[in-house]
Coordinates of C-alpha atoms in Angstrom, one line a residue:
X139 CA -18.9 -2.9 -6.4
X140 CA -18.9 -0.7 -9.3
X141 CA -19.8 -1.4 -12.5
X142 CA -17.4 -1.1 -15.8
X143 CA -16.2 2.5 -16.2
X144 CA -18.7 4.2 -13.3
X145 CA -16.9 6.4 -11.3
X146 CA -16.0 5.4 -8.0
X147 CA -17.9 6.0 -5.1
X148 CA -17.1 9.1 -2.9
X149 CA -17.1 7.9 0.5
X150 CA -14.3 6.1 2.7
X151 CA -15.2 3.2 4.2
X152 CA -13.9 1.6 7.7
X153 CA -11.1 -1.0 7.2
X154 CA -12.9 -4.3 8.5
X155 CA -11.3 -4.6 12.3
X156 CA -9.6 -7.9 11.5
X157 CA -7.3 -5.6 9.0
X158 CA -7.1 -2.2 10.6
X159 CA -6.8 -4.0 14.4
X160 CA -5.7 -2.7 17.3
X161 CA -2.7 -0.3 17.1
X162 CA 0.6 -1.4 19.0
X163 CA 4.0 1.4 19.6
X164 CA 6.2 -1.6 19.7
X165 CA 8.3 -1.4 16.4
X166 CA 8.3 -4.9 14.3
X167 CA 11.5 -6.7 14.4
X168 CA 12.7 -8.8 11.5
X169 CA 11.9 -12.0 13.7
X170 CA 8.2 -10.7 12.9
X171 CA 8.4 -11.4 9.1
X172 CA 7.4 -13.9 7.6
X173 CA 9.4 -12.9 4.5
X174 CA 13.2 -12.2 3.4
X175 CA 12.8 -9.0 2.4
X176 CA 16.2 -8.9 0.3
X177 CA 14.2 -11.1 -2.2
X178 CA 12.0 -7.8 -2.4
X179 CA 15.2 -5.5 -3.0
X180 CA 15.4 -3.3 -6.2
X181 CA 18.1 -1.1 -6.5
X182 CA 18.0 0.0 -2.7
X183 CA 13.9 -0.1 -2.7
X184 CA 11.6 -3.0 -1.6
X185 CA 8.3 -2.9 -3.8
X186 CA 5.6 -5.4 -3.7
X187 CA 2.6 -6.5 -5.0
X188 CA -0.6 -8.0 -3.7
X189 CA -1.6 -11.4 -5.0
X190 CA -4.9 -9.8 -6.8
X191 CA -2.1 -7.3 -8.8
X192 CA -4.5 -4.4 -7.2
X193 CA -2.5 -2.9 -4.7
X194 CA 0.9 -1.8 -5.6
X195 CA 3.5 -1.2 -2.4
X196 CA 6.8 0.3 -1.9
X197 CA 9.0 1.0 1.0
X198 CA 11.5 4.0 -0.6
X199 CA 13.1 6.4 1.3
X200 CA 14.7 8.5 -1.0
X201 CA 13.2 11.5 -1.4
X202 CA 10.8 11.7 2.0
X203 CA 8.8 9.3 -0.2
X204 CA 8.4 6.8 3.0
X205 CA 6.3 3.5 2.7
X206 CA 3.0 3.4 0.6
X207 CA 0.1 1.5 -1.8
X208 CA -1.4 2.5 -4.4
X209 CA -4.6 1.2 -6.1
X210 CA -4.7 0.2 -9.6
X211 CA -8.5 0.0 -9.4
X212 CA -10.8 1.5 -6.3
X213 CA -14.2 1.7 -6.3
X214 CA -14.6 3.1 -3.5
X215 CA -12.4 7.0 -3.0
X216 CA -11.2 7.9 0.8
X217 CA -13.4 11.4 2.0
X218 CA -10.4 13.4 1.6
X219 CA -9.4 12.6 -1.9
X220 CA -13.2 13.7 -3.3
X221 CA -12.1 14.0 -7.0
X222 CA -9.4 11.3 -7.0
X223 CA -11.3 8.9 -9.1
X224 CA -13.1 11.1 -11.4
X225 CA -9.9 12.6 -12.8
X226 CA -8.3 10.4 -15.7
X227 CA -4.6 8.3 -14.4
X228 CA -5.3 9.4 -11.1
X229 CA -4.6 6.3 -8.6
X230 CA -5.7 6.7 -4.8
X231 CA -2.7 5.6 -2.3
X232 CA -1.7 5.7 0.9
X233 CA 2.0 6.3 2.7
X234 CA 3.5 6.1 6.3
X235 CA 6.2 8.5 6.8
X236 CA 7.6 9.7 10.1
X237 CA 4.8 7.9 11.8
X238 CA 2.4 9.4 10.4
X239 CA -0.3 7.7 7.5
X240 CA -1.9 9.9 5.0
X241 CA -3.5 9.6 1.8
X242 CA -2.5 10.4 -2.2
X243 CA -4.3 10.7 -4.9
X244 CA -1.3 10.2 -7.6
X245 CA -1.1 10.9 -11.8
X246 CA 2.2 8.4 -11.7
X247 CA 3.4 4.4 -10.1
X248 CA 5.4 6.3 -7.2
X249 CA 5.2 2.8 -5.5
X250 CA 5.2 0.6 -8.3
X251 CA 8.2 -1.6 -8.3
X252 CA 10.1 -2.4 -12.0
X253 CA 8.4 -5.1 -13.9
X254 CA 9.4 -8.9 -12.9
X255 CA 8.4 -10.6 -16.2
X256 CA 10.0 -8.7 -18.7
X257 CA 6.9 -6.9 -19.4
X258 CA 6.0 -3.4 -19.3
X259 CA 4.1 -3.8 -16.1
X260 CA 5.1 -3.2 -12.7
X261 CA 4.6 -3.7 -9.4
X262 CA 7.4 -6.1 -7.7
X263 CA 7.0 -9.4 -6.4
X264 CA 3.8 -11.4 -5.0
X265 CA 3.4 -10.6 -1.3
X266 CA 0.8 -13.4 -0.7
X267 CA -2.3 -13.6 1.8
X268 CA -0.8 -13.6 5.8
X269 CA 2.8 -12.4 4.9
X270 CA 4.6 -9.5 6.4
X271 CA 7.2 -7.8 4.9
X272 CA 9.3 -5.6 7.2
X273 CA 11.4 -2.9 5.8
X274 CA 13.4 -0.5 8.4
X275 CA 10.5 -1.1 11.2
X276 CA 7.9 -0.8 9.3
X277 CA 5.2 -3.8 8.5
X278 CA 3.0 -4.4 6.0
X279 CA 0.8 -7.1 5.7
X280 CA -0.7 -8.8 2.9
X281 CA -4.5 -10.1 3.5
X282 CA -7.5 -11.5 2.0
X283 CA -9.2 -7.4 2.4
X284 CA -6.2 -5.6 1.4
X285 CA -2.6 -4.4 2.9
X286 CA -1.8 -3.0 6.1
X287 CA 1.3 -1.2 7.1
X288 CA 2.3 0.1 10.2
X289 CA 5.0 2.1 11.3
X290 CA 5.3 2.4 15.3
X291 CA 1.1 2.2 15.8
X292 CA 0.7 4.4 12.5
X293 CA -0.1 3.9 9.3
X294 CA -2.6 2.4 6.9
X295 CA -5.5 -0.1 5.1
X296 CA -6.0 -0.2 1.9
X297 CA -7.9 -2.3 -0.6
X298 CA -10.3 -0.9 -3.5
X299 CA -13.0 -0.7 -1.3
X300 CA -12.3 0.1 1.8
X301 CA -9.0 2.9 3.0
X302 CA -8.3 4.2 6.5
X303 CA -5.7 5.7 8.2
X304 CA -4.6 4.4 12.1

């Protein structure tokens, strides 16, 4: 943990193994959600939100954008993002895209669904602890530790203090 307005720390961190698990190269079917995901839907996109408000998901393919997270707050930064969280409005994320996980460190709410309440504040609906949410064959998983999402055996963890790529 960090304390209020110290800069995160500058390591990654390995997802705990009940998160990251075992990869698989069988694609999720829709019979493995646990969640509609047309009550996800905005305008084409499916964004969500972790019940902490923390991590901020999308699955958007417009664009090459793919699936992704991103962090509101981390206090811990992944190796290959060094100066992510020392640089103001700069949010660490992670995407799947072609198979393939990588990190971001982004200046804008690329995965940040349109606000639910009226409010200026987005983010998309509560994906809460032990639901998945499949969008196009690819899963992600709300947990206690963070989200998960995997695209055929690829993809990503992520939680403020802890990010890995699988």
């Amino acid at each position: 943990m960090t304390t209020e307005g110290a800069p995160p720390q500058r390591n990654s961190t390995a997802a705990p193994e009940t998160a990251a698990g075992s990869a698989t190269t069988k694609l999720p079917s829709r019979d493995d959600a646990t969640v509609d995901a047309r009550d996800y839907q905005s305008d084409g996109k499916y964004y969500f939100q972790s019940p902490s408000g923390n991590i901020l998901c999308g699955f958007i393919e417009a664009d090459g954008i793919g699936t992704g997270c991103q962090l509101a707050h981390a206090s811990v930064v992944p190796a290959e993002l060094p100066d992510c969280g020392t640089r103001a409005n700069r949010e660490v994320a992670a995407q799947v895209i072609g198979g393939k996980g990588q990190f971001r460190c982004l200046s804008q709410g690329i995965f940040v669904g349109p606000p639910l309440d009226g409010g200026n504040r987005g983010g998309g609906k509560v994906l809460g602890y032990g639901q998945t949410l499949i969008v196009r064959g690819i899963a992600c998983t709300s947990m206690t530790a963070g989200v998960r999402c995997d695209q055929g055996g690829h993809g990503f963890f992520i939680a403020a203090d802890a990010q890995s790529l699988f």
